[in-house]
PDB file of C-alpha atoms in Angstrom:
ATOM      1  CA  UNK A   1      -3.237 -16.555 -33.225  1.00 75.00           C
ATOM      2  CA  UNK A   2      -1.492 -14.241 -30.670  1.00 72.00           C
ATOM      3  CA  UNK A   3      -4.405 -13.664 -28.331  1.00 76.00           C
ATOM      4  CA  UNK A   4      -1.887 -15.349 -25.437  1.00 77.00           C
ATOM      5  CA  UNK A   5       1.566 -16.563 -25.551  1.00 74.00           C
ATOM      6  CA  UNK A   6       0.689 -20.179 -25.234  1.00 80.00           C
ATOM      7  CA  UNK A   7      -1.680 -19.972 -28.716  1.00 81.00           C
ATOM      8  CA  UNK A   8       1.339 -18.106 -30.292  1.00 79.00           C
ATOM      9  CA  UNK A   9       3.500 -20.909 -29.452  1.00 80.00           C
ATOM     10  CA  UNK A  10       1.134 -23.198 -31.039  1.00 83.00           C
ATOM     11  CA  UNK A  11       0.044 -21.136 -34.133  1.00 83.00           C
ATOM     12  CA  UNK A  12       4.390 -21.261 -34.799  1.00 81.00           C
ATOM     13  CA  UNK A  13       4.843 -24.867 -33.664  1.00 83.00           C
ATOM     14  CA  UNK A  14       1.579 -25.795 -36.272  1.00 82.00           C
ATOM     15  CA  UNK A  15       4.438 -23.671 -39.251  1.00 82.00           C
ATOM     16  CA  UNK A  16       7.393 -24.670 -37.898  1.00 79.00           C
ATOM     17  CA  UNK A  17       7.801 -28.271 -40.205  1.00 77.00           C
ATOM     18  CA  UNK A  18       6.607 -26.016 -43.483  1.00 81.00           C
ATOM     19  CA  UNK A  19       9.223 -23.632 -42.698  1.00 80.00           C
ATOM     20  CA  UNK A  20      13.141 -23.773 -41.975  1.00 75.00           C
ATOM     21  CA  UNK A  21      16.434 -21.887 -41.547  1.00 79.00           C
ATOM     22  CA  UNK A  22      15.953 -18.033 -42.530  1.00 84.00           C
ATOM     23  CA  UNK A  23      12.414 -18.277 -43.129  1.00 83.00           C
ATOM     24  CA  UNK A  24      11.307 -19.101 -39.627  1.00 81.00           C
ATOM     25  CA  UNK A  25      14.078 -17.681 -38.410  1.00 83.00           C
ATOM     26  CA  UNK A  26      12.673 -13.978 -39.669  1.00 84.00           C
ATOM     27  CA  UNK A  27       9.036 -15.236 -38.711  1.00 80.00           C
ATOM     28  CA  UNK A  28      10.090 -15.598 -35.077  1.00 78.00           C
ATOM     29  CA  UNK A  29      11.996 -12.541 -35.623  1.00 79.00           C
ATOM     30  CA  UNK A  30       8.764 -10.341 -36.697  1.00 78.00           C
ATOM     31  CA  UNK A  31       6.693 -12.468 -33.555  1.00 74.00           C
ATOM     32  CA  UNK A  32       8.500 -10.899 -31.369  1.00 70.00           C
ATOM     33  CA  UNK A  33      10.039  -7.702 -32.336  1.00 62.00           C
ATOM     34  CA  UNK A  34       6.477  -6.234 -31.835  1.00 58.00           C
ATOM     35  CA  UNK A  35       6.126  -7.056 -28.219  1.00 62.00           C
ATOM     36  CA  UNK A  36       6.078  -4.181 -25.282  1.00 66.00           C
ATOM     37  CA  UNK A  37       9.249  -3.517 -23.706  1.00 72.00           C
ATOM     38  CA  UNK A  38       8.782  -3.531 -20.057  1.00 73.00           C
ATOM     39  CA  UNK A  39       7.545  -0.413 -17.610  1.00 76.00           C
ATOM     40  CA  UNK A  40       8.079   0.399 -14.146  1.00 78.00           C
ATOM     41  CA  UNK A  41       4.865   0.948 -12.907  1.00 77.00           C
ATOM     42  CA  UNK A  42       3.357   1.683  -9.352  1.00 78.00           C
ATOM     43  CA  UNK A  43       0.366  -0.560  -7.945  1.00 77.00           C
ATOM     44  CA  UNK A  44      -2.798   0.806  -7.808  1.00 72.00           C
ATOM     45  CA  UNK A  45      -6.809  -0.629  -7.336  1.00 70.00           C
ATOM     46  CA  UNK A  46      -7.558   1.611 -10.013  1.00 74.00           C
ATOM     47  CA  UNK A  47      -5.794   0.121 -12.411  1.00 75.00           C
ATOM     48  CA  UNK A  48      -6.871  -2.859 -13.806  1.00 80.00           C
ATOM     49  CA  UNK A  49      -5.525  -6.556 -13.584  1.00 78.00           C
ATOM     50  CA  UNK A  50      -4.756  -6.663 -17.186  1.00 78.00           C
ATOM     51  CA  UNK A  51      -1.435  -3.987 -16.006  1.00 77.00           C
ATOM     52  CA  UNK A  52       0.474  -6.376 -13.921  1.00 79.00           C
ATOM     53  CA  UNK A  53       0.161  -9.490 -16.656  1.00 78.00           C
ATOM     54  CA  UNK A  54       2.845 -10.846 -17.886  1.00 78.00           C
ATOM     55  CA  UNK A  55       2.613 -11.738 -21.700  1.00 71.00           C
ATOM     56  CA  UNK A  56       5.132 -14.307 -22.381  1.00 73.00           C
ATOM     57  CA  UNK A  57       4.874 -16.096 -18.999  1.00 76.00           C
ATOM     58  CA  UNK A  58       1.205 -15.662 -18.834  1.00 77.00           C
ATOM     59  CA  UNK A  59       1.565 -14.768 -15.821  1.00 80.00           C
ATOM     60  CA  UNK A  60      -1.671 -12.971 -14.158  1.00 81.00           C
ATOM     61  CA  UNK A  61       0.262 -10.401 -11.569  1.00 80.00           C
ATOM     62  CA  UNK A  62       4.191  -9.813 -12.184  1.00 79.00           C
ATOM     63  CA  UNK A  63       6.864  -8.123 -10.712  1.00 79.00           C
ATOM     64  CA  UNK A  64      10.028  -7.841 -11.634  1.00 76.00           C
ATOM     65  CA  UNK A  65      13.120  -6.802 -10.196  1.00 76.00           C
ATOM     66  CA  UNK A  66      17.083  -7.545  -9.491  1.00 76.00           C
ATOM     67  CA  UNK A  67      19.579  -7.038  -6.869  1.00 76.00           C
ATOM     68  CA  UNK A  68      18.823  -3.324  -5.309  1.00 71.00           C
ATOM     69  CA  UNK A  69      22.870  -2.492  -6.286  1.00 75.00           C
ATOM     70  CA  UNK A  70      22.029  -2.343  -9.408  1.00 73.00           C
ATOM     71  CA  UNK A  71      19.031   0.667 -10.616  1.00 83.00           C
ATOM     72  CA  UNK A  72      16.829   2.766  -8.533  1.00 86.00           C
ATOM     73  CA  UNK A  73      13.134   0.804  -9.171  1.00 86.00           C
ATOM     74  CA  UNK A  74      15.053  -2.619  -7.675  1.00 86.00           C
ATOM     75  CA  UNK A  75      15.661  -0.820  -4.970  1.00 87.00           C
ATOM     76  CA  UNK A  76      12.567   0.578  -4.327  1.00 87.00           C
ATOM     77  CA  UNK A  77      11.242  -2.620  -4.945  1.00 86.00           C
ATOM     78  CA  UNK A  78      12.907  -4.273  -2.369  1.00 88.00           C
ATOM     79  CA  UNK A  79      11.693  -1.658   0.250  1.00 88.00           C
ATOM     80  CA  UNK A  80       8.282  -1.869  -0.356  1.00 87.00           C
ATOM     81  CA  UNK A  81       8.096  -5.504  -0.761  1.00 87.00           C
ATOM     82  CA  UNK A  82       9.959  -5.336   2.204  1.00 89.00           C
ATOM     83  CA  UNK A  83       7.655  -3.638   4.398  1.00 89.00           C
ATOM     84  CA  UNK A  84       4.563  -5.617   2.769  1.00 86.00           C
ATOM     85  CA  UNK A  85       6.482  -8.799   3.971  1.00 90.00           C
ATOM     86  CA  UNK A  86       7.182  -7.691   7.475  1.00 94.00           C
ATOM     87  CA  UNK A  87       3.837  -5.787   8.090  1.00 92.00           C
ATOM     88  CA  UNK A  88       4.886  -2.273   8.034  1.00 91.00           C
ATOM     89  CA  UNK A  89       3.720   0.710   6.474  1.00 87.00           C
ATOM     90  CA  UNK A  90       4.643   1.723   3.024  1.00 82.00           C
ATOM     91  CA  UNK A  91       7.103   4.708   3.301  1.00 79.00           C
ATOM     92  CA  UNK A  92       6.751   5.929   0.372  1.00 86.00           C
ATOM     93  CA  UNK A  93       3.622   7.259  -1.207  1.00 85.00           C
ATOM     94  CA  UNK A  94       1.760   5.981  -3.951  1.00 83.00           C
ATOM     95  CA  UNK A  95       1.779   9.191  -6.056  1.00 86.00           C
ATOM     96  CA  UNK A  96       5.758   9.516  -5.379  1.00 90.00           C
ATOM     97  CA  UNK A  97       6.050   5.595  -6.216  1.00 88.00           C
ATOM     98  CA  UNK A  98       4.056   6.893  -9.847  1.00 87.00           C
ATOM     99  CA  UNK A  99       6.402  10.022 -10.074  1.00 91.00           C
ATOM    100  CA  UNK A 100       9.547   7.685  -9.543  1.00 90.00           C
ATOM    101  CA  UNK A 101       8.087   5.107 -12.205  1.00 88.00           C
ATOM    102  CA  UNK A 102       7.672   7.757 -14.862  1.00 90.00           C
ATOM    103  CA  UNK A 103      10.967   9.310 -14.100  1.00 92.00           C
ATOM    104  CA  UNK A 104      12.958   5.861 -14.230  1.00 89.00           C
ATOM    105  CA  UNK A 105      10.402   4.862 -17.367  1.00 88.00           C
ATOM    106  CA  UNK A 106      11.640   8.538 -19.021  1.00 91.00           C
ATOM    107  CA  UNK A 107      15.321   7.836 -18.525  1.00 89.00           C
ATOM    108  CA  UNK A 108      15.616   4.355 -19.756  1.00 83.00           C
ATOM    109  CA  UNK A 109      13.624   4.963 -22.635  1.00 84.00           C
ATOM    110  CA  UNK A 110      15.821   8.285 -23.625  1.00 87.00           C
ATOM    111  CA  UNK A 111      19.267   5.601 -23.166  1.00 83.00           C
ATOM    112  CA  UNK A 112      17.858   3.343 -25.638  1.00 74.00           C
TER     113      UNK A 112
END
């Protein structure tokens, strides 16, 4: 049952005694190969709740990011939640903040 993480768990933890070594080693391997890789994405009341969840943490709303040194979308990141935290207006527009997402979604995929 994959309809969350947490049933997944237990659907493989329910196989895991009637399966060892390479077999549920290539079962976990298939489980999880499938999954979405991550996208930079831009908030947005039009979109629905379901965008910002988190699959494998189950987490409702996510966000992601690292230390702004290290890619563009941290950075941006970090000045928006920035001037959420403090109060201030958002300096960048939402329609840029999509452009930039696409962009940055573009270029990573065309690396891997």
């Amino acid at each position: 049952d994959c309809t969350s993480s947490k049933t997944l768990h237990e659907s493989i933890q329910n196989i895991k005694d009637e399966y060892n070594g390479i077999t549920m080693e290539a079962i976990l391997c298939m489980a999880s190969t499938p999954m979405q890789s991550a996208l930079y994405c831009s908030t947005s009341e039009s979109l629905p709740d379901e965008t910002y969840h988190h699959y494998a943490l189950n987490f409702p709303l996510y966000c992601h990011f690292t230390s702004p040194i290290r890619r563009y979308p941290d950075l941006i990141t970090h000045r928006q939640l920035a001037a959420a935290i403090t109060n201030q207006p958002q300096y960048i527009k939402p329609d840029i903040i999509e452009s930039i997402s696409t962009h940055c979604n573009d270029t990573k995929r065309d690396a891997d």
